[in-house]
Short mmCIF file of C-alpha atoms in Angstrom, two decimals:
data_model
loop_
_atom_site.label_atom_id
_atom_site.label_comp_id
_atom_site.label_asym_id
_atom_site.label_seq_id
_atom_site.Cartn_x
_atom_site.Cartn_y
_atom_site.Cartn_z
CA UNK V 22 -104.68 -40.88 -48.51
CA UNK V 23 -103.07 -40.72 -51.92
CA UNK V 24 -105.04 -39.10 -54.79
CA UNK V 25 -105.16 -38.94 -58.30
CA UNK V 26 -106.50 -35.16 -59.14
CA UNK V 27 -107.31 -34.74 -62.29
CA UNK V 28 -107.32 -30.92 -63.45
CA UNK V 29 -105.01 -30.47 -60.96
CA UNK V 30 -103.47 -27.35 -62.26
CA UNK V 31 -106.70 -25.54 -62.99
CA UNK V 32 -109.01 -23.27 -60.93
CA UNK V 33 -110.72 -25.11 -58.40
CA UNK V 34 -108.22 -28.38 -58.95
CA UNK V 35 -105.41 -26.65 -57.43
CA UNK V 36 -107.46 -25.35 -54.47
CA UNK V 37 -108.82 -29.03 -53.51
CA UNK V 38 -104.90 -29.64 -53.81
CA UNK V 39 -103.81 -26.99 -51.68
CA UNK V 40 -106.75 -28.41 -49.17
CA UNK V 41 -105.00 -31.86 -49.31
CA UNK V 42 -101.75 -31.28 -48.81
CA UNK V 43 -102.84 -29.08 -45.19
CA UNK V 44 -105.13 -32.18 -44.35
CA UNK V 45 -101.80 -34.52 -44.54
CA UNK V 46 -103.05 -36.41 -47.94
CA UNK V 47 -100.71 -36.82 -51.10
CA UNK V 48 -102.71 -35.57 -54.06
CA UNK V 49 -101.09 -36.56 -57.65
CA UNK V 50 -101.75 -33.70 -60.31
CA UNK V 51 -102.55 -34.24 -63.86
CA UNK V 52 -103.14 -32.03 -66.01
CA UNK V 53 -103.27 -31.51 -69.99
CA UNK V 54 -102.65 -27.59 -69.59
CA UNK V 55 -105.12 -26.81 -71.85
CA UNK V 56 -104.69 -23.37 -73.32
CA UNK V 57 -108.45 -22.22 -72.68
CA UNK V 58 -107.58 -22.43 -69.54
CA UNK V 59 -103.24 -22.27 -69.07
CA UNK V 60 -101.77 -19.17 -70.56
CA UNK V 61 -98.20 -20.67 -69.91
CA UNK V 62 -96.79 -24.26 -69.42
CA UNK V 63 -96.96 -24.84 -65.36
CA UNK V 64 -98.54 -22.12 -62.74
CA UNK V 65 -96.32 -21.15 -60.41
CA UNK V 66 -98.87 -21.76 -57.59
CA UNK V 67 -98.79 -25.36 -57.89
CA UNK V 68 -95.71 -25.20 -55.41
CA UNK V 69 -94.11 -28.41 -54.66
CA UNK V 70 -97.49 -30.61 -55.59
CA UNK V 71 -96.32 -33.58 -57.96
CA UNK V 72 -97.21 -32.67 -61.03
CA UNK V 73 -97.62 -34.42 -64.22
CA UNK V 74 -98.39 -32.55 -67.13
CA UNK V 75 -100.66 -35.41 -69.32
CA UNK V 76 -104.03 -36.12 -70.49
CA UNK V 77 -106.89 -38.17 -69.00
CA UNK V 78 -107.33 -39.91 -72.28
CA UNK V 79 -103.89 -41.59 -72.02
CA UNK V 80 -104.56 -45.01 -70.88
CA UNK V 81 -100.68 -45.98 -70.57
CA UNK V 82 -100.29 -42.59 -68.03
CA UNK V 83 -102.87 -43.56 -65.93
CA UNK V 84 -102.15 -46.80 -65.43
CA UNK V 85 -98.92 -45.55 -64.05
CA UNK V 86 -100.29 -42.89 -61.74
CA UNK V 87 -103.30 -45.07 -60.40
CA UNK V 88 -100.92 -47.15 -58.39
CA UNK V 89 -101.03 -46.69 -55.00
CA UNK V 90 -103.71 -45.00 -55.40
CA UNK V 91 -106.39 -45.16 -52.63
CA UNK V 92 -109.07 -42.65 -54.48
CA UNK V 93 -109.28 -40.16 -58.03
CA UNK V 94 -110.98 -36.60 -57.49
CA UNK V 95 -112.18 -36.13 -61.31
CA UNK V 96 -111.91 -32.26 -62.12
CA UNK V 97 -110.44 -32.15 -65.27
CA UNK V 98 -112.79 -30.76 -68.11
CA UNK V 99 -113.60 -28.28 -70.87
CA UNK V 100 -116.14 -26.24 -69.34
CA UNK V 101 -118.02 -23.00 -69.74
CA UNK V 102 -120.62 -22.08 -72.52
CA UNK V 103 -117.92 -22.06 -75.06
CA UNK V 104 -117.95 -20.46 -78.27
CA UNK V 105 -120.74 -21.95 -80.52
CA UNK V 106 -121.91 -25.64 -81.62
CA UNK V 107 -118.62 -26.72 -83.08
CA UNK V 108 -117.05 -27.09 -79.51
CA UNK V 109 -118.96 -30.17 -79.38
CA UNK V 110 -116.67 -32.80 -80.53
CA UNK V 111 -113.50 -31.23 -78.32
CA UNK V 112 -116.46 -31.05 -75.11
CA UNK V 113 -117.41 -34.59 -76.01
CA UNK V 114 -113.38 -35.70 -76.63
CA UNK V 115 -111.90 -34.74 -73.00
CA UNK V 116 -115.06 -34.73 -70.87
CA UNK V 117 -117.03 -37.82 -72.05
CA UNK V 118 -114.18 -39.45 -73.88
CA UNK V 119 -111.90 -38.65 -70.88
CA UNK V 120 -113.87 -39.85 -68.08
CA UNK V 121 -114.76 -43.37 -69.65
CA UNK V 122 -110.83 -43.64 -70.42
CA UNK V 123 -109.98 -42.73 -66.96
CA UNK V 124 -112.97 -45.39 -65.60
CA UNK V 125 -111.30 -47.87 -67.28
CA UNK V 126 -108.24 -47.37 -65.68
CA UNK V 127 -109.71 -47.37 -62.83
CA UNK V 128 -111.15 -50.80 -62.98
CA UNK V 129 -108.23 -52.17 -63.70
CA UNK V 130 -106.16 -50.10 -61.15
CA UNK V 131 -108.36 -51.77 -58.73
CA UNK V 132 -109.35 -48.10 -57.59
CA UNK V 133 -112.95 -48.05 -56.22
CA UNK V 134 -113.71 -44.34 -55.28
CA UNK V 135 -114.33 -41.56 -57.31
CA UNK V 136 -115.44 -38.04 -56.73
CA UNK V 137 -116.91 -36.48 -60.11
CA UNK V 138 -116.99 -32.56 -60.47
CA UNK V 139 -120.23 -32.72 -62.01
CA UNK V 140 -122.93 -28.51 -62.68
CA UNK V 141 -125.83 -27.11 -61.96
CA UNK V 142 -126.15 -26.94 -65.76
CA UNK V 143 -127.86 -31.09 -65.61
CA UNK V 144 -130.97 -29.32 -64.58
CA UNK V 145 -131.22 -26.62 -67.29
CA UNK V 146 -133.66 -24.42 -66.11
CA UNK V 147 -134.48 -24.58 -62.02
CA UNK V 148 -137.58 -25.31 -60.35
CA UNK V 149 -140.36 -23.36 -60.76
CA UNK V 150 -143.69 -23.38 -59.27
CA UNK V 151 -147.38 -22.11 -60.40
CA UNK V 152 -150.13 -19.94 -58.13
CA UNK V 153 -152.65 -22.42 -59.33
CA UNK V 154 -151.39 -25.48 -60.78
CA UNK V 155 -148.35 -25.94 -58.50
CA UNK V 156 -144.88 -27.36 -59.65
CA UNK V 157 -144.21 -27.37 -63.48
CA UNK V 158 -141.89 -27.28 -65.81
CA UNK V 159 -141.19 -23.98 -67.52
CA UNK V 160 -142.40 -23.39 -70.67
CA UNK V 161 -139.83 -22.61 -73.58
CA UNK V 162 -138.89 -19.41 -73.71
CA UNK V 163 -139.27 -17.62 -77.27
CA UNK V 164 -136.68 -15.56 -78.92
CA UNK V 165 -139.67 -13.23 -79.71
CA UNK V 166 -140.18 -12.60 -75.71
CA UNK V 167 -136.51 -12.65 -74.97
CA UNK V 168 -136.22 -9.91 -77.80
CA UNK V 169 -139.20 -7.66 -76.18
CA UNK V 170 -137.63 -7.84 -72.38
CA UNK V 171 -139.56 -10.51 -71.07
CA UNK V 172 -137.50 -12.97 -69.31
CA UNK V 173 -140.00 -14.51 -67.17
CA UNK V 174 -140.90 -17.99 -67.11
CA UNK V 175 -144.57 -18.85 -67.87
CA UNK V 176 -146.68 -21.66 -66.83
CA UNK V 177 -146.77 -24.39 -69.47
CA UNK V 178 -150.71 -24.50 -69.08
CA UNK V 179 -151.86 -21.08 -68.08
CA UNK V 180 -149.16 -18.98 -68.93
CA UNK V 181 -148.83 -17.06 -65.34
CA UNK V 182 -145.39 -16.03 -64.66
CA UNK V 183 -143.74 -18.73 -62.52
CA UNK V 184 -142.25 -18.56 -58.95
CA UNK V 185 -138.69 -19.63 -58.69
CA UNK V 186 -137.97 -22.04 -56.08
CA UNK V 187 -134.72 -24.50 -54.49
CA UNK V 188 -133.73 -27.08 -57.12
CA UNK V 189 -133.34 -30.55 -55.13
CA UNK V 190 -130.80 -33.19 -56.49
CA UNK V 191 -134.47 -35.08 -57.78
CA UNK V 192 -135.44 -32.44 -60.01
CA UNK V 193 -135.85 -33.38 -63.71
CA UNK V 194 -132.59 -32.90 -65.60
CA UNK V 195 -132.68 -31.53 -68.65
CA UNK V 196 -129.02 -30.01 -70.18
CA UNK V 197 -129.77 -27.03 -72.90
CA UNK V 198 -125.73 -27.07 -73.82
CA UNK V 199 -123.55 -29.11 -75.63
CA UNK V 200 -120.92 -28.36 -71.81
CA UNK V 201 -124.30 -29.62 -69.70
CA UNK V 202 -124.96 -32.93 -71.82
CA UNK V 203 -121.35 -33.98 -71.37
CA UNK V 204 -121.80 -33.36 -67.69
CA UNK V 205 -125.00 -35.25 -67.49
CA UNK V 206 -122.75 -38.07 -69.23
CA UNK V 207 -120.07 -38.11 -66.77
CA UNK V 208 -122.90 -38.87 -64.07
CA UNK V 209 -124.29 -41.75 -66.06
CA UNK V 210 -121.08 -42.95 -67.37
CA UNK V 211 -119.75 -43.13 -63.72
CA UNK V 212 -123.09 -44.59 -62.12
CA UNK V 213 -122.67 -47.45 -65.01
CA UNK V 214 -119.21 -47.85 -63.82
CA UNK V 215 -120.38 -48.16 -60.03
CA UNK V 216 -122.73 -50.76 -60.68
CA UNK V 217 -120.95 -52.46 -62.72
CA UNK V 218 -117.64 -52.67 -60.57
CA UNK V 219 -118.75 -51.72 -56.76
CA UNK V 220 -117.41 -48.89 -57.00
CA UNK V 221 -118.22 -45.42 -55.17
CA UNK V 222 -119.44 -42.33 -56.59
CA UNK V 223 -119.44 -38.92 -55.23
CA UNK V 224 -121.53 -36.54 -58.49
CA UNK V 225 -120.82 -32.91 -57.16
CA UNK V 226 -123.30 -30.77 -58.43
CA UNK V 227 -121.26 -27.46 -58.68
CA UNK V 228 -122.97 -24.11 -58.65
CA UNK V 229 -121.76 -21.06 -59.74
CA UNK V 230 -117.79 -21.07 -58.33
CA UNK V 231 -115.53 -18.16 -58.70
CA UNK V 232 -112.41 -16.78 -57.21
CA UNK V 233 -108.64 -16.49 -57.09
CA UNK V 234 -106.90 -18.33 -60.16
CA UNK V 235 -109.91 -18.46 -62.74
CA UNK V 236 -108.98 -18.23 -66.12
CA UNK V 237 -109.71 -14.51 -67.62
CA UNK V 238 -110.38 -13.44 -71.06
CA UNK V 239 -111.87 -16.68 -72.79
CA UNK V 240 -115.56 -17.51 -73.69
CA UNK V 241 -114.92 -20.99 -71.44
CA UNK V 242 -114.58 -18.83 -68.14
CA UNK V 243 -117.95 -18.27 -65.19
CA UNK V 244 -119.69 -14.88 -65.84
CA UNK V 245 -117.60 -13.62 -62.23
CA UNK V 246 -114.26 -14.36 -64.05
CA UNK V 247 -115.52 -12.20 -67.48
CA UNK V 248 -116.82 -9.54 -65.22
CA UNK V 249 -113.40 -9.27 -63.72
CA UNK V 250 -111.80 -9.48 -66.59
CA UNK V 251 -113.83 -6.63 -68.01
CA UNK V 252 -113.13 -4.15 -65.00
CA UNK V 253 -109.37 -5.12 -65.32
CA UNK V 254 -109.50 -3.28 -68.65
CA UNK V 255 -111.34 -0.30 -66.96
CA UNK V 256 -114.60 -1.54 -69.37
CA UNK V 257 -118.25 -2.03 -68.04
CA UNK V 258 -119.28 -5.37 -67.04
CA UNK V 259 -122.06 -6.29 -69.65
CA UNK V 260 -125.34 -8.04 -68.19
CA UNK V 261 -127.35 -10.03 -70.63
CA UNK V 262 -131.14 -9.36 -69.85
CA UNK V 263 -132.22 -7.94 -67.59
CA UNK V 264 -129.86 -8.78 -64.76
CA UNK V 265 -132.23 -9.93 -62.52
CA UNK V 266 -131.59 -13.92 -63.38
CA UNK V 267 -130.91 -15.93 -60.20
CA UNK V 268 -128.15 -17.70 -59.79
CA UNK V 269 -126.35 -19.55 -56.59
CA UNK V 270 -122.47 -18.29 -56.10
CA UNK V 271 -120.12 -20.31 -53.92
CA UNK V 272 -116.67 -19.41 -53.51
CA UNK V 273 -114.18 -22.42 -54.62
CA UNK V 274 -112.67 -22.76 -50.94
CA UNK V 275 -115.86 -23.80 -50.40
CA UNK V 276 -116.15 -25.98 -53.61
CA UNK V 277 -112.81 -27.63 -52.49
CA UNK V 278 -113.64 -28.19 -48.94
CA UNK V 279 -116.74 -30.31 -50.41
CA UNK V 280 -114.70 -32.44 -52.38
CA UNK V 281 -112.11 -32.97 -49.70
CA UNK V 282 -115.18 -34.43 -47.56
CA UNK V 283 -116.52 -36.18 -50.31
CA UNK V 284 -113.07 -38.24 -50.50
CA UNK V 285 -113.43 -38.66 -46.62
CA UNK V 286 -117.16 -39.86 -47.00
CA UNK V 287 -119.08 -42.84 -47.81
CA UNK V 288 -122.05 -42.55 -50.61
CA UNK V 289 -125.19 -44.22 -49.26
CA UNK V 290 -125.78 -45.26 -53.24
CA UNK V 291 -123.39 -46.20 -55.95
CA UNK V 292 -123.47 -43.22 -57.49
CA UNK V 293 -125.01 -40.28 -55.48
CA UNK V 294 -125.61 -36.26 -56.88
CA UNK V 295 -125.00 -33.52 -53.87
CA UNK V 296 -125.59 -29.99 -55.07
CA UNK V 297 -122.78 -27.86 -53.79
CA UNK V 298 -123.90 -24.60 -53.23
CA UNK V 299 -125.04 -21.52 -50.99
CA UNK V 300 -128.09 -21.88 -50.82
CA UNK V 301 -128.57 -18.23 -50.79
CA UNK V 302 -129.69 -16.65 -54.27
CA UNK V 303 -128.28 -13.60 -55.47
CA UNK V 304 -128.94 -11.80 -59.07
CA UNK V 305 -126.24 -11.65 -62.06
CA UNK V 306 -126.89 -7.83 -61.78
CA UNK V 307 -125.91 -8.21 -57.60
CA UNK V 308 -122.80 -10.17 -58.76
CA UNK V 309 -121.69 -6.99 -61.25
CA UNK V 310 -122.18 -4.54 -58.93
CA UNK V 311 -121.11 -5.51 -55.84
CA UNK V 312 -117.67 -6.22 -58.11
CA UNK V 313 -118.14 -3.42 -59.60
CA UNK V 314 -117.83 -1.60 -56.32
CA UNK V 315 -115.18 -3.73 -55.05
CA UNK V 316 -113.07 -2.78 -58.20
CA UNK V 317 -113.95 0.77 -58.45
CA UNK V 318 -115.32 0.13 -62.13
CA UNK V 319 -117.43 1.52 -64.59
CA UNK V 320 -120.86 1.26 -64.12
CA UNK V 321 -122.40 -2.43 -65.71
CA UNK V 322 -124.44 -2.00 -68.68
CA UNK V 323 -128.00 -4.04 -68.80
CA UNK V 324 -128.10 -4.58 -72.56
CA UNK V 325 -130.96 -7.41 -72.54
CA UNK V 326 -130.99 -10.29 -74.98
CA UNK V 327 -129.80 -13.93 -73.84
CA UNK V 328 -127.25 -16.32 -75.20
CA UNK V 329 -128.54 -19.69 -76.99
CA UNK V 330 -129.25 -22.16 -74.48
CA UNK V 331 -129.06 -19.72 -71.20
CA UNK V 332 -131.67 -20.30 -68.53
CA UNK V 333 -133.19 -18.02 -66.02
CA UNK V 334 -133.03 -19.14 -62.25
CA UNK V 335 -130.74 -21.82 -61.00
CA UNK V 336 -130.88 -21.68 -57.37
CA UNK V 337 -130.12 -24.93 -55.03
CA UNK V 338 -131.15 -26.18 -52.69
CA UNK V 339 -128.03 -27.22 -49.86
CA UNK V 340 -130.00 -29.45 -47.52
CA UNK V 341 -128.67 -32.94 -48.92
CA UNK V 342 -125.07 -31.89 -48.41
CA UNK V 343 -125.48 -30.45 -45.39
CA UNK V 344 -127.17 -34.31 -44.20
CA UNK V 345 -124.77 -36.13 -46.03
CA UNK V 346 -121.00 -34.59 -46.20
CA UNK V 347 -121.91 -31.87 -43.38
CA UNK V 348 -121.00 -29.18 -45.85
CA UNK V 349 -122.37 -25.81 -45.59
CA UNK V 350 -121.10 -23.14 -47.50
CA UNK V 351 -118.97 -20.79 -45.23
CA UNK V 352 -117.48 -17.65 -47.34
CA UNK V 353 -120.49 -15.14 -47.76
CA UNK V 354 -120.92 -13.74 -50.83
CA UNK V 355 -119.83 -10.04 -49.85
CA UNK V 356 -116.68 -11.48 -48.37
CA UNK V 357 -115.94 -13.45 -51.25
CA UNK V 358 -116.75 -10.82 -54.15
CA UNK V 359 -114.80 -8.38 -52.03
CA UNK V 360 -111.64 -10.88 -52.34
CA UNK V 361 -112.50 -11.97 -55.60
CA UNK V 362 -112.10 -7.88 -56.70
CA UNK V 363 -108.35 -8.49 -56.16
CA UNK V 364 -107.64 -11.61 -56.08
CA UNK V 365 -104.69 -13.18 -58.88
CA UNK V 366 -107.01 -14.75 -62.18
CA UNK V 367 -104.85 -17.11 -64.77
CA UNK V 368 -104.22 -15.05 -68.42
CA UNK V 369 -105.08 -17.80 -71.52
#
């Protein structure tokens, strides 16, 4: 199978590469080499991939590259929680922007198959459930509570503290960040594109993905990658809050593996959203010190607060992947911190 990889040079676009390439398939990188995520020009761990170094907005370039072509695995992106609001038009520019650009192509191309990276972040906050009046949404949480140490969810119409449970691929979405809306329009730009053409959609719900080659030291890396970065200059991995937010970490040979199936695989729908995850919940607090440990680092500092727009529990649940793609995560999350500790990040 030939395929058009998008992102190919980046963190978890060279890995589905690398997978590829062992399987027997001819994976085409592109990549725009973005410099919050590419400190230098090409990464030497690209090997002998073909690489073209270009940008999923250029109609002309894909045109070229889509021939032949029997399927496009759609990584490339500006990701992350960024700096502030004014990211929005460059989030909007290559991930929205980008993706209808490279649909277009597609159509044309003649290409009918398309796996989407797509986050956890749709959702915004995870599913949470009430002692008495069962399944709700959370209510907002206030500055004012964030600012006094209470991170909790409360119930919307008693105001008990909620229960966190699995998100399913059918829970409400709701983005809270300028990087989650442009996801959410990915998914609905490529279902329109389905529907309209035939076509096949793969939406991979990424959770929280970390290992070797993640960018270090910019605001657009995972909270593993600024962790590491911070032990790497013998600092104290900060925790926001209280460190006891749930999250759902899945090593990116895992994250490539899915997409490699994915490509294999045949959506029952048009367009259909798999959560790729562990299914096994661990704390931002577990995630600093178990590096922590691994690295022989400071001790993390719990300094509360929250930035704009964070949520509290995202945990997924991995049962429609496991039916569909027969993906289950496979690196545990000891291993894969413990590798992570010294494993080779990208400087930007």
């Amino acid at each position: 199978m030939r395929v058009l990889l998008t992102g190919g040079a980046g963190f978890i676009g060279s890995h589905i590469a690398d997978q590829l390439t062992e399987a027997g398939d001819e994976p085409v990188l592109l990549d725009n080499l973005a410099p919050t995520a590419h400190a230098r020009d090409t990464p030497d761990y690209l090997g002998e991939h073909r690489f073209v170094h270009g940008d999923v907005t250029d109609a002309d370039l894909l045109a070229e590259l889509l021939r032949g072509v029997d399927a496009v695995c759609h990584q490339a992106a500006i990701v992350g929680h960024g700096v502030d609001p004014s990211d929005a038009p460059a989030y909007a520019w290559h991930n929205d922007y980008g993706t209808a650009v490279l649909l277009a192509a597609m159509h044309r191309a003649g290409v009918g198959k398309l796996v989407l990276a797509s986050s956890m972040v749709v959702y915004g906050e995870g599913r949470y459930a009430c002692a008495e009046h069962g399944t709700v949404p959370p209510a907002p949480r206030l500055k004012s509570d964030v600012d006094a140490g209470r991170f909790e969810p409360r119930c919307p119409r008693c105001g008990a503290q909620l229960e966190s449970r699995l998100v399913p691929e059918d829970a409400p979405l709701n983005p809270r960040s300028t990087y989650a809306a442009t996801k959410l329009a990915q998914e609905h730009l490529a279902g329109a594109w389905a529907r309209q053409t035939g076509g096949q959609v793969w939406a991979l719900r990424y959770h929280n993905v970390y290992g070797p080659r993640m960018p270090k030291n910019t605001p657009y890396a995972g909270v593993s990658s600024l962790f590491r970065s911070a032990l790497e200059r013998g600092e104290a991995p900060t925790v926001l809050e209280d460190g006891r937010q749930r999250r759902d970490f899945v090593h990116v040979d895992d994250i490539a593996r899915a997409n490699v199936r994915a490509l294999y695989a045949e959506p029952p729908e048009e367009i259909t959203a798999v959560n790729i995850c562990s299914g096994v919940p661990h704390t931002v607090g577990d995630l600093a010190e178990e590096l922590t440990r691994a690295c022989g680092g400071p001790t993390p500092r719990i300094i509360g607060g929250a930035r704009p727009a964070d949520v509290r529990h995202v945990v997924a649940d991995p049962a429609l992947a496991e039916k569909l793609l027969g993906f289950t995560a496979s690196v545990g999350f000891a291993e894969g911190v413990a590798d992570f500790a010294t494993a080779p990040l990208r400087g930007c």
